[in-house]
XYZ file of C-alpha atoms in Angstrom:
702
model
C 103.481 -7.667 43.762
C 106.042 -9.723 41.893
C 108.922 -11.529 43.570
C 111.961 -9.491 44.612
C 110.102 -6.176 45.202
C 111.263 -4.475 48.459
C 109.278 -2.162 50.724
C 110.004 0.038 53.750
C 107.323 -0.114 56.492
C 107.115 3.026 58.745
C 104.578 3.397 61.597
C 102.818 6.663 62.536
C 104.973 7.385 65.593
C 107.387 4.479 65.908
C 109.852 3.460 63.227
C 111.222 -0.079 63.034
C 114.210 -1.418 61.213
C 113.092 -3.747 58.458
C 115.120 -6.643 57.110
C 114.319 -7.659 53.538
C 115.208 -11.120 52.285
C 113.872 -12.700 49.071
C 110.708 -10.586 49.086
C 109.887 -11.270 52.766
C 109.654 -8.470 55.343
C 109.364 -8.828 59.133
C 109.954 -6.818 62.244
C 112.805 -7.861 64.490
C 110.389 -8.341 67.425
C 107.886 -10.429 65.407
C 108.097 -13.838 63.731
C 106.721 -13.694 60.194
C 103.800 -15.928 59.126
C 104.640 -19.267 57.569
C 104.957 -19.566 53.816
C 101.691 -21.028 52.419
C 102.165 -24.615 51.276
C 100.998 -25.817 47.877
C 99.018 -28.664 49.461
C 96.976 -26.084 51.398
C 95.905 -24.224 48.226
C 92.939 -24.933 45.962
C 91.232 -23.492 42.873
C 87.491 -24.040 43.063
C 88.021 -26.946 45.408
C 90.581 -28.570 43.114
C 94.187 -29.044 44.287
C 96.810 -26.498 43.288
C 98.539 -27.602 40.103
C 100.469 -26.208 37.183
C 101.171 -27.294 33.623
C 99.471 -30.609 32.868
C 98.222 -30.685 36.458
C 96.437 -27.346 36.374
C 92.819 -27.200 37.472
C 89.923 -26.903 35.067
C 86.786 -25.302 36.500
C 83.282 -24.769 35.169
C 82.796 -21.291 36.684
C 84.976 -18.485 38.052
C 86.415 -20.272 41.038
C 86.875 -19.444 44.664
C 90.592 -19.543 45.452
C 91.391 -20.814 48.919
C 94.422 -21.177 51.149
C 95.028 -22.258 54.729
C 97.429 -19.758 56.331
C 99.486 -20.162 59.501
C 101.279 -17.874 61.939
C 103.999 -19.516 64.075
C 102.715 -20.814 67.408
C 105.686 -19.163 69.114
C 104.466 -15.773 67.879
C 101.859 -15.476 70.614
C 101.273 -11.752 71.156
C 98.407 -10.765 73.504
C 96.004 -8.960 71.149
C 96.102 -9.876 67.481
C 98.178 -12.984 68.105
C 97.934 -15.732 65.509
C 95.642 -13.754 63.218
C 96.649 -13.493 59.585
C 95.197 -12.167 56.379
C 95.865 -13.442 52.876
C 97.248 -11.391 49.997
C 96.166 -13.070 46.761
C 97.602 -12.159 43.383
C 96.426 -13.526 40.008
C 97.623 -12.822 36.482
C 97.011 -13.900 32.885
C 97.606 -12.763 29.305
C 94.615 -11.171 27.576
C 93.665 -11.745 23.937
C 96.275 -9.171 22.862
C 98.996 -10.880 24.846
C 99.103 -8.153 27.520
C 99.555 -9.348 31.073
C 96.642 -8.575 33.420
C 96.894 -8.695 37.202
C 94.356 -8.702 40.028
C 94.968 -8.624 43.774
C 92.820 -9.221 46.806
C 93.486 -9.040 50.535
C 91.285 -10.932 52.974
C 90.160 -9.847 56.423
C 92.517 -11.167 59.096
C 91.422 -14.479 60.580
C 92.764 -17.042 62.999
C 95.857 -18.962 62.080
C 94.989 -22.316 60.494
C 91.723 -21.164 58.919
C 90.958 -21.038 55.229
C 91.240 -17.676 53.452
C 89.217 -17.255 50.241
C 88.941 -15.076 47.172
C 85.952 -15.417 44.869
C 87.327 -14.631 41.438
C 85.400 -11.954 39.514
C 82.944 -12.926 36.803
C 84.925 -11.137 34.088
C 87.976 -13.384 34.165
C 88.545 -14.745 30.666
C 87.369 -18.216 29.691
C 89.682 -20.839 28.237
C 92.748 -18.926 29.422
C 95.448 -20.052 31.817
C 95.189 -17.985 35.000
C 98.094 -18.119 37.467
C 98.007 -17.162 41.130
C 99.866 -17.263 44.388
C 99.343 -15.978 47.933
C 101.249 -14.833 50.964
C 100.239 -14.381 54.585
C 100.305 -11.082 56.506
C 100.074 -10.889 60.294
C 99.860 -7.074 60.312
C 103.560 -6.682 61.053
C 105.241 -8.935 58.534
C 104.496 -11.021 55.501
C 105.463 -14.548 54.583
C 107.162 -15.623 51.413
C 104.885 -16.053 48.407
C 103.531 -19.553 47.973
C 105.365 -19.711 44.645
C 108.818 -18.965 46.093
C 111.574 -21.432 46.859
C 110.193 -24.980 46.795
C 106.667 -23.649 46.309
C 104.826 -23.345 43.006
C 102.421 -21.152 41.112
C 98.845 -22.438 40.964
C 97.087 -22.434 37.576
C 93.511 -22.915 36.461
C 91.419 -22.616 33.320
C 87.815 -21.464 33.410
C 85.985 -23.644 30.858
C 82.659 -22.154 29.803
C 81.818 -24.712 27.085
C 79.966 -27.936 27.916
C 80.964 -31.153 26.186
C 78.919 -32.526 23.327
C 76.337 -35.251 23.926
C 77.578 -38.764 24.471
C 77.159 -41.427 21.806
C 76.147 -44.980 22.812
C 76.635 -48.192 20.862
C 75.944 -51.823 21.769
C 75.949 -54.947 19.643
C 74.584 -56.972 22.572
C 71.520 -54.737 23.043
C 71.043 -52.740 19.801
C 69.083 -49.514 20.120
C 65.346 -49.895 19.569
C 65.509 -53.673 19.141
C 64.296 -56.625 21.204
C 67.258 -58.732 22.208
C 68.283 -61.629 24.433
C 67.818 -61.184 27.345
C 67.259 -61.451 31.083
C 70.321 -62.831 32.868
C 72.736 -62.123 29.988
C 75.400 -59.441 30.384
C 75.759 -56.880 27.619
C 78.420 -54.288 26.737
C 77.631 -50.633 26.067
C 80.295 -48.290 24.698
C 80.021 -44.624 25.729
C 81.852 -41.990 23.681
C 81.804 -38.231 23.034
C 83.118 -36.015 20.223
C 84.560 -33.647 22.848
C 88.287 -34.216 23.487
C 88.249 -33.201 27.150
C 85.711 -35.722 28.500
C 87.042 -37.550 31.550
C 83.929 -39.411 32.759
C 80.487 -40.624 31.779
C 77.705 -40.542 34.335
C 75.105 -43.158 33.440
C 71.935 -44.713 34.783
C 69.876 -47.698 33.648
C 66.149 -47.704 34.388
C 65.565 -48.523 38.040
C 69.285 -48.860 38.826
C 71.313 -46.391 40.942
C 73.495 -44.046 38.852
C 77.169 -44.846 38.345
C 80.240 -43.341 36.663
C 82.570 -44.809 34.039
C 85.972 -43.308 33.214
C 87.797 -43.707 29.893
C 91.371 -44.971 29.816
C 92.451 -41.595 28.451
C 90.814 -38.179 28.260
C 88.373 -37.885 25.384
C 88.282 -41.628 24.846
C 85.399 -44.121 25.083
C 84.415 -46.200 28.095
C 82.713 -49.606 28.028
C 80.271 -50.686 30.724
C 78.620 -54.034 31.399
C 74.973 -54.448 32.322
C 72.908 -57.409 33.512
C 69.171 -57.037 32.727
C 67.039 -58.399 35.551
C 63.590 -58.281 33.939
C 61.873 -58.500 30.594
C 60.859 -54.980 29.571
C 61.681 -51.907 27.513
C 64.834 -50.525 29.114
C 66.847 -47.358 28.770
C 70.297 -45.994 29.485
C 70.785 -42.275 30.252
C 74.308 -40.853 29.852
C 75.902 -37.488 30.579
C 79.459 -36.798 29.402
C 81.568 -34.932 31.991
C 84.598 -32.879 30.989
C 87.652 -32.124 33.100
C 86.082 -28.934 34.435
C 83.084 -30.863 35.723
C 80.719 -29.555 33.052
C 78.097 -32.015 31.887
C 76.670 -32.512 28.431
C 73.026 -32.767 27.551
C 71.655 -36.193 28.427
C 71.680 -38.934 25.832
C 68.947 -41.556 26.198
C 69.549 -44.956 24.628
C 66.480 -47.206 24.475
C 66.502 -50.962 24.006
C 64.244 -53.921 24.742
C 65.106 -56.966 26.852
C 63.613 -60.378 26.054
C 62.680 -62.899 28.708
C 65.501 -65.105 29.928
C 66.349 -67.863 27.503
C 65.488 -71.454 28.333
C 67.964 -73.680 30.169
C 70.732 -75.158 28.059
C 69.643 -78.519 29.459
C 66.406 -79.393 31.267
C 65.031 -82.711 32.514
C 61.658 -82.671 34.292
C 62.177 -86.323 35.351
C 58.431 -86.885 35.018
C 58.944 -89.890 32.745
C 56.732 -92.956 32.851
C 57.440 -95.785 35.251
C 59.843 -98.287 33.728
C 61.623 -95.728 31.532
C 65.350 -96.217 31.019
C 65.959 -92.639 29.842
C 64.910 -89.216 31.024
C 63.489 -87.114 28.200
C 65.114 -83.696 27.842
C 63.024 -80.556 27.445
C 66.224 -78.965 26.112
C 69.604 -80.608 25.628
C 70.235 -84.352 25.379
C 68.176 -87.182 26.858
C 69.788 -88.727 29.943
C 70.276 -92.489 30.313
C 69.353 -93.940 33.681
C 71.318 -96.298 35.891
C 69.484 -99.262 37.365
C 69.221 -97.440 40.696
C 66.777 -94.881 39.249
C 63.012 -95.333 38.958
C 60.450 -92.916 37.602
C 56.888 -91.772 38.409
C 57.722 -90.718 41.969
C 55.849 -88.108 44.009
C 56.177 -84.424 43.153
C 56.349 -81.453 45.549
C 52.953 -79.902 46.312
C 52.064 -76.578 44.767
C 54.397 -76.893 41.769
C 53.801 -77.646 38.089
C 55.680 -80.935 38.388
C 53.648 -84.086 37.750
C 56.246 -86.571 38.965
C 59.923 -86.991 39.892
C 62.614 -89.682 39.783
C 63.654 -91.808 42.725
C 67.330 -92.600 43.389
C 68.200 -95.536 45.650
C 71.641 -94.298 46.782
C 73.580 -97.118 45.095
C 76.415 -96.754 42.583
C 73.785 -97.182 39.852
C 71.682 -94.246 41.129
C 72.493 -91.790 38.359
C 71.293 -90.125 35.175
C 73.648 -88.722 32.532
C 73.420 -87.332 29.001
C 77.057 -88.463 28.541
C 77.977 -84.901 27.530
C 78.639 -81.668 29.452
C 75.584 -79.557 30.222
C 77.346 -76.313 31.198
C 80.521 -74.500 30.174
C 82.359 -74.345 33.481
C 84.714 -71.598 32.304
C 81.761 -69.247 31.791
C 78.622 -68.223 33.647
C 76.293 -71.092 34.572
C 73.646 -72.254 37.036
C 72.267 -75.662 38.043
C 69.082 -76.371 39.993
C 66.678 -79.121 41.071
C 63.822 -80.042 43.363
C 65.116 -82.612 45.862
C 63.834 -84.673 48.785
C 66.473 -86.652 50.712
C 65.618 -89.964 52.391
C 68.598 -89.455 54.687
C 70.853 -86.581 55.770
C 73.620 -88.488 57.549
C 76.069 -88.668 54.630
C 77.402 -86.510 51.805
C 75.232 -86.899 48.685
C 75.266 -85.408 45.191
C 72.307 -83.822 43.418
C 74.127 -82.879 40.186
C 77.779 -82.688 39.154
C 80.116 -82.116 36.234
C 83.854 -82.737 36.435
C 86.009 -82.758 39.554
C 88.754 -80.741 41.244
C 89.636 -77.416 39.597
C 87.116 -78.042 36.818
C 84.466 -79.603 39.017
C 80.966 -78.379 39.834
C 78.832 -80.136 42.455
C 75.458 -79.286 43.949
C 74.488 -81.497 46.845
C 74.127 -82.216 50.544
C 77.062 -82.226 52.941
C 77.294 -83.286 56.581
C 78.880 -80.711 58.883
C 79.510 -81.939 62.424
C 76.021 -82.937 63.521
C 74.057 -80.698 61.133
C 73.708 -81.304 57.383
C 73.825 -78.385 54.937
C 73.173 -77.771 51.268
C 76.384 -77.240 49.311
C 77.533 -75.788 45.987
C 81.176 -76.397 45.091
C 82.943 -74.755 42.152
C 86.598 -75.610 41.453
C 87.051 -76.709 45.043
C 85.479 -73.569 46.551
C 82.310 -74.247 48.529
C 79.233 -72.229 49.464
C 77.001 -73.932 52.019
C 73.895 -73.195 54.044
C 70.314 -74.122 54.736
C 69.112 -77.108 56.711
C 68.178 -80.266 54.763
C 65.528 -82.379 56.436
C 64.789 -86.022 55.786
C 61.615 -86.436 53.760
C 61.190 -82.710 53.077
C 61.238 -81.122 49.634
C 63.636 -78.285 48.899
C 64.588 -76.353 45.785
C 68.344 -75.861 45.479
C 70.189 -73.724 42.928
C 73.887 -73.022 42.488
C 75.019 -70.041 40.413
C 78.491 -69.110 39.187
C 78.833 -65.631 37.680
C 81.984 -65.399 35.575
C 81.691 -61.588 35.476
C 82.068 -61.307 39.247
C 83.953 -64.564 39.819
C 81.508 -65.457 42.612
C 79.635 -68.668 43.396
C 76.256 -68.391 45.144
C 73.789 -70.857 46.642
C 70.009 -70.486 46.846
C 67.717 -72.715 48.912
C 63.956 -72.448 48.450
C 64.366 -69.184 46.554
C 66.526 -67.478 49.185
C 70.272 -66.900 49.022
C 72.123 -68.741 51.762
C 75.751 -68.999 52.784
C 78.448 -66.511 51.798
C 79.337 -65.751 48.188
C 82.645 -67.413 47.393
C 85.305 -66.543 44.817
C 86.131 -69.333 42.391
C 87.998 -69.719 39.114
C 86.830 -72.878 37.351
C 88.443 -74.156 34.162
C 86.696 -75.740 31.196
C 85.839 -79.448 31.370
C 84.606 -81.984 28.859
C 83.342 -84.326 31.584
C 79.743 -85.471 31.367
C 76.962 -83.946 33.456
C 75.581 -86.371 36.043
C 72.407 -86.320 38.096
C 72.489 -88.045 41.489
C 76.176 -88.874 41.405
C 79.549 -87.106 41.611
C 83.126 -87.351 42.804
C 83.826 -87.342 46.540
C 80.274 -88.021 47.729
C 77.726 -90.809 47.841
C 74.987 -91.167 45.277
C 71.665 -89.495 45.991
C 69.213 -91.389 48.174
C 65.773 -89.843 47.696
C 63.814 -87.975 45.032
C 64.970 -85.478 42.383
C 62.882 -83.521 39.896
C 63.020 -80.647 37.420
C 66.797 -80.554 36.887
C 67.979 -77.485 34.977
C 71.346 -76.263 33.715
C 71.637 -72.666 32.501
C 74.335 -70.886 30.501
C 73.444 -67.498 31.968
C 72.667 -65.804 35.272
C 69.361 -66.896 36.765
C 68.078 -63.665 38.292
C 66.417 -63.406 41.727
C 62.832 -63.153 40.437
C 63.356 -66.293 38.360
C 64.864 -68.132 41.318
C 61.868 -67.191 43.462
C 59.480 -68.445 40.767
C 61.374 -71.738 40.341
C 61.178 -72.424 44.079
C 57.603 -71.255 44.622
C 55.048 -73.692 45.988
C 51.514 -72.426 45.582
C 49.240 -72.614 48.564
C 45.758 -74.076 48.301
C 42.657 -73.318 50.258
C 41.692 -75.703 53.041
C 38.699 -73.890 54.473
C 36.863 -70.587 54.478
C 34.250 -69.567 57.014
C 32.462 -66.358 56.016
C 30.361 -66.324 59.217
C 27.295 -64.950 57.431
C 24.793 -67.377 58.931
C 24.386 -70.036 61.592
C 22.010 -72.961 61.841
C 21.688 -75.332 64.774
C 24.656 -73.672 66.415
C 27.040 -74.047 63.452
C 28.300 -71.681 60.758
C 29.022 -73.397 57.423
C 32.326 -73.677 55.578
C 31.985 -72.123 52.118
C 33.203 -75.210 50.274
C 30.947 -77.627 52.109
C 33.631 -78.697 54.580
C 33.429 -78.988 58.347
C 31.521 -76.078 59.954
C 32.465 -73.946 62.916
C 30.462 -74.853 66.013
C 29.410 -71.836 68.079
C 29.850 -72.054 71.836
C 27.885 -70.150 74.475
C 28.315 -66.386 74.258
C 28.834 -66.563 70.478
C 26.302 -65.525 67.854
C 26.063 -64.378 64.244
C 25.246 -60.692 63.944
C 23.111 -59.619 60.993
C 20.937 -56.622 60.249
C 17.398 -58.056 60.274
C 15.647 -58.287 56.934
C 13.155 -55.471 56.449
C 14.941 -53.147 58.852
C 14.597 -49.445 58.266
C 17.320 -47.487 56.504
C 18.768 -44.632 58.606
C 19.741 -42.891 55.372
C 16.066 -42.649 54.462
C 14.345 -42.597 57.841
C 15.644 -40.077 60.434
C 13.847 -42.005 63.202
C 15.556 -45.267 62.308
C 17.949 -46.375 65.097
C 21.595 -46.838 64.160
C 22.572 -50.406 63.353
C 26.277 -51.029 62.610
C 27.181 -52.770 59.377
C 28.715 -56.251 59.558
C 32.484 -56.393 59.131
C 32.137 -58.065 55.726
C 29.156 -59.207 53.725
C 25.869 -59.771 55.526
C 27.101 -60.917 58.907
C 29.914 -61.622 61.355
C 30.627 -63.616 64.507
C 29.982 -61.728 67.742
C 31.784 -62.858 70.920
C 30.923 -61.716 74.450
C 34.432 -61.930 75.942
C 33.337 -64.294 78.718
C 32.302 -67.652 77.262
C 31.927 -66.937 73.553
C 33.962 -68.926 71.022
C 33.651 -71.040 67.864
C 35.639 -74.153 66.957
C 36.132 -76.882 64.403
C 36.136 -80.564 65.324
C 39.495 -81.250 63.639
C 42.677 -79.222 63.016
C 42.263 -76.592 60.307
C 45.958 -76.651 59.257
C 48.909 -79.001 59.624
C 51.188 -76.952 61.844
C 54.205 -79.178 61.098
C 54.097 -78.073 57.471
C 53.779 -74.692 55.760
C 50.436 -73.009 56.391
C 48.645 -69.679 56.256
C 45.612 -68.616 58.256
C 43.769 -65.300 58.162
C 40.958 -63.541 60.005
C 39.255 -60.156 60.343
C 38.785 -59.004 63.930
C 37.442 -55.888 65.660
C 37.867 -55.533 69.413
C 34.864 -54.137 71.259
C 36.947 -52.316 73.874
C 39.354 -49.451 73.228
C 41.285 -50.418 76.381
C 40.969 -54.199 76.929
C 41.833 -55.289 80.463
C 43.334 -58.670 79.562
C 44.911 -60.486 76.588
C 42.382 -61.671 74.008
C 42.984 -64.517 71.567
C 41.294 -64.493 68.173
C 42.737 -67.765 66.742
C 44.490 -70.782 68.228
C 45.015 -74.434 67.422
C 45.743 -76.820 70.240
C 48.228 -79.610 70.736
C 48.003 -82.105 73.557
C 49.627 -79.859 76.163
C 49.655 -76.368 74.679
C 48.559 -74.405 71.630
C 50.644 -74.908 68.474
C 49.956 -71.254 67.739
C 47.756 -68.472 68.954
C 47.087 -64.956 67.719
C 46.169 -62.598 70.511
C 45.906 -58.926 71.366
C 48.197 -57.919 74.231
C 46.774 -54.671 75.692
C 49.850 -53.963 77.842
C 51.844 -53.550 74.628
C 49.027 -52.341 72.370
C 50.013 -55.044 69.905
C 48.831 -58.125 68.077
C 51.059 -61.098 68.854
C 51.715 -64.452 67.246
C 52.797 -66.968 69.887
C 54.300 -70.312 68.810
C 55.644 -72.746 71.453
C 58.717 -74.696 70.374
C 57.364 -78.024 71.699
C 54.042 -79.577 72.657
C 54.855 -79.296 76.329
C 53.356 -77.227 79.102
C 55.646 -74.277 79.766
C 57.696 -74.852 76.582
C 59.787 -71.895 75.332
C 57.774 -69.652 73.024
C 58.648 -67.629 69.936
C 56.657 -64.389 69.943
C 56.413 -61.818 67.161
C 54.261 -58.703 67.298
C 52.906 -55.664 65.478
C 51.717 -52.552 67.280
C 48.124 -51.458 66.722
C 45.571 -49.693 68.897
C 42.420 -51.571 69.857
C 39.387 -50.768 67.719
C 36.905 -49.980 70.462
C 34.093 -51.408 68.359
C 34.644 -48.882 65.573
C 35.992 -49.098 62.046
C 36.549 -51.982 59.634
C 38.616 -54.072 62.047
C 42.077 -55.536 61.544
C 42.980 -58.080 58.876
C 45.333 -60.536 60.586
C 47.320 -63.275 58.859
C 49.812 -65.864 60.092
C 52.305 -67.420 57.658
C 54.557 -70.337 58.553
C 57.071 -71.325 55.868
C 58.474 -74.716 56.767
C 60.945 -74.603 53.866
C 62.665 -71.491 55.217
C 61.758 -72.050 58.896
C 60.189 -68.601 59.129
C 57.021 -67.280 60.764
C 55.423 -63.938 59.948
C 52.530 -61.966 61.382
C 50.687 -59.645 59.000
C 48.367 -56.866 60.130
C 46.388 -55.221 57.337
C 48.652 -56.823 54.691
C 51.867 -55.476 56.255
C 54.669 -57.149 58.155
C 58.085 -56.062 59.404
C 61.221 -57.338 61.082
C 59.584 -57.334 64.520
C 56.774 -59.510 63.172
C 59.129 -62.076 61.625
C 61.159 -64.797 63.319
C 63.123 -67.972 62.690
C 61.092 -71.007 63.771
C 62.630 -74.414 62.976
C 60.923 -77.749 63.507
C 57.259 -76.847 63.548
C 55.289 -79.602 65.282
C 52.000 -81.256 64.408
C 48.988 -80.262 66.493
C 46.028 -82.600 66.772
C 43.531 -80.208 68.303
C 40.750 -78.210 66.623
C 40.929 -74.598 65.485
C 39.583 -72.258 68.163
C 38.108 -68.843 67.341
C 38.010 -66.440 70.281
C 39.883 -68.361 72.986
C 43.148 -70.159 73.854
C 44.459 -72.732 76.302
C 45.424 -71.139 79.618
C 46.815 -73.508 82.211
C 44.533 -76.538 82.353
C 41.520 -74.801 80.851
C 40.359 -72.116 78.443
C 40.874 -68.383 78.710
C 41.829 -65.165 76.921
C 38.258 -64.948 75.595
C 37.842 -62.278 72.963
C 35.289 -59.496 73.301
C 34.488 -58.269 69.811
C 33.649 -59.259 66.256
C 35.274 -61.845 63.974
C 34.813 -62.478 60.269
C 36.272 -64.213 57.208
C 38.386 -67.013 58.739
C 40.526 -68.624 56.000
C 42.992 -71.530 56.197
C 45.543 -72.572 53.554
C 48.125 -75.247 53.057
C 51.387 -73.559 52.086
C 53.040 -70.229 52.789
C 51.212 -67.565 50.796
C 53.232 -64.798 49.161
C 52.934 -61.207 50.350
C 51.003 -60.378 47.178
C 48.419 -63.036 48.103
C 48.089 -61.827 51.695
C 46.497 -58.615 50.426
C 43.422 -60.624 49.389
C 42.863 -62.126 52.834
C 40.012 -60.589 54.744
C 38.531 -58.861 51.703
C 35.798 -61.384 51.015
C 37.347 -62.110 47.614
C 37.971 -65.860 47.139
C 41.318 -66.904 45.625
C 43.458 -70.020 45.301
C 40.264 -72.004 45.559
């Protein structure tokens, strides 16, 4: 019904006087419903709008409105229940106005009333609508009356055309530089009503880009993180929400380009310059000497030693990085002291300055990366201990980041450095003392160094110290595979093997069952009372990074006391022990914080049921990473947060490795009842990918 139409309402037996004002009718004893507000109306979930603000929808929409009856109008029966009277109209192809109406079932005041528009409404045509509320006795004003407005929508049944992608940084189908280098991709569509582009790079969560104006292009930036064929999938979205067919843009990413400047600092003793792998050779001050020690487990052959004097520096006498762009600097370092501020590398000062170094904070030193006066700090430098430090500034994000031993530390910090022509310096910088200690493998990049590269730069390979396969025993000892010190078997310990010439139960039904060894031809069998095996010397240096692994199968499904499979003793307590705690149905790694009786212990655990003498056993591994001060317990190649803990200041234990028992009070206890095999010890913290080889019988890192 259009505005201004008047009606007379007459009941079956009772007549009521009706007052008509501006299209609104109500009984004198009833308050009319409230006029629907534009903000409570929607077309297909889109806000009510008209003209340039009208809604565009991809299917015949559901019209909705929240209708209200006055709270004062609280009659006993149908109080506060209202229905909605929708009315929609449009001009057909001949220009003739068409109208449709719909009345909803009465519902509680404040609830949404809906009308699903019929499927035959015309596409690409402006449809107008409004609504009024009816409480059964009176109606409200139309939503379009007074300060209200008509709602309009257009049903768009045509999807946009496919998006077009262009990139000069990463041309389609071509191999291009590269990992750690941002590239621009321009997304466009021939359709004039596109308002967004939904896109997704391989292995990256989807995102949406919006053009500055409808139908225009949008440019996105992308940072490749790995060398590989890559792809970008794009769907153009029009204002109705319709999506185009997907466009797939394929390109290839090269490996990250070499550092802009790189000095290994492995020059011969007596050298007065450091040869550059890339960039310019660096002249040495008199406080620098070459042919120093290199960190274990790296590809470095040697490093340079800096004596901490004002002549302890190296410089190419030119800048190494553009400080107004993206850059990164890194080095292997070993401080001889941590009681003063010291510089690893620097370029410039103040608002143009970049410094990577060591800073003292109260009583605890930290690693520090400062860009234009903004600092990121973290980690815990230790005198005489190697660390890999890397500072990264990403001009795209405006953030400075610090990595220590391959792990991000500190809080990303915003910075805005300016360009500088100051020379790059190694071991020296403004506002701090010269470096006192060793520096090696200094690199300066003009791109982002991505996390996998940072991990690789900081990685120190482990190396095997010992492997006992426990296949045989002679004169009470089981040999180490590399000819090292054997394990001596104590009472109650023996090597289990299937005797040569035994019958085969697969061929002979009368052959008694004989269980297979855990691995190979034999394993160590322990009686749980006195059985153990031990070395004469420590198997690992517990003050440094180490890894130790073992395969164990408990004989009891419900052990009645804790059982230790591996331990290594100090003077007063074990430096570590790996035990099964039956009260918690879990394997535990226990590491006391000091070599003192009753010292506080760090305990991590992983739940696992006891084997009960069945199955292949459990592959247990302990990893201590001294560089990151972290311990981890692996069970069958897996670890988790509950099996990981912070453990600073690991201490050296002088006692032998024990298999099957631990120190308890002033003696030995926690004897293990079960089978043990493939005990392996390594210097260094093995990676998770290496842990999967432990306990398989496959030698590696030999």
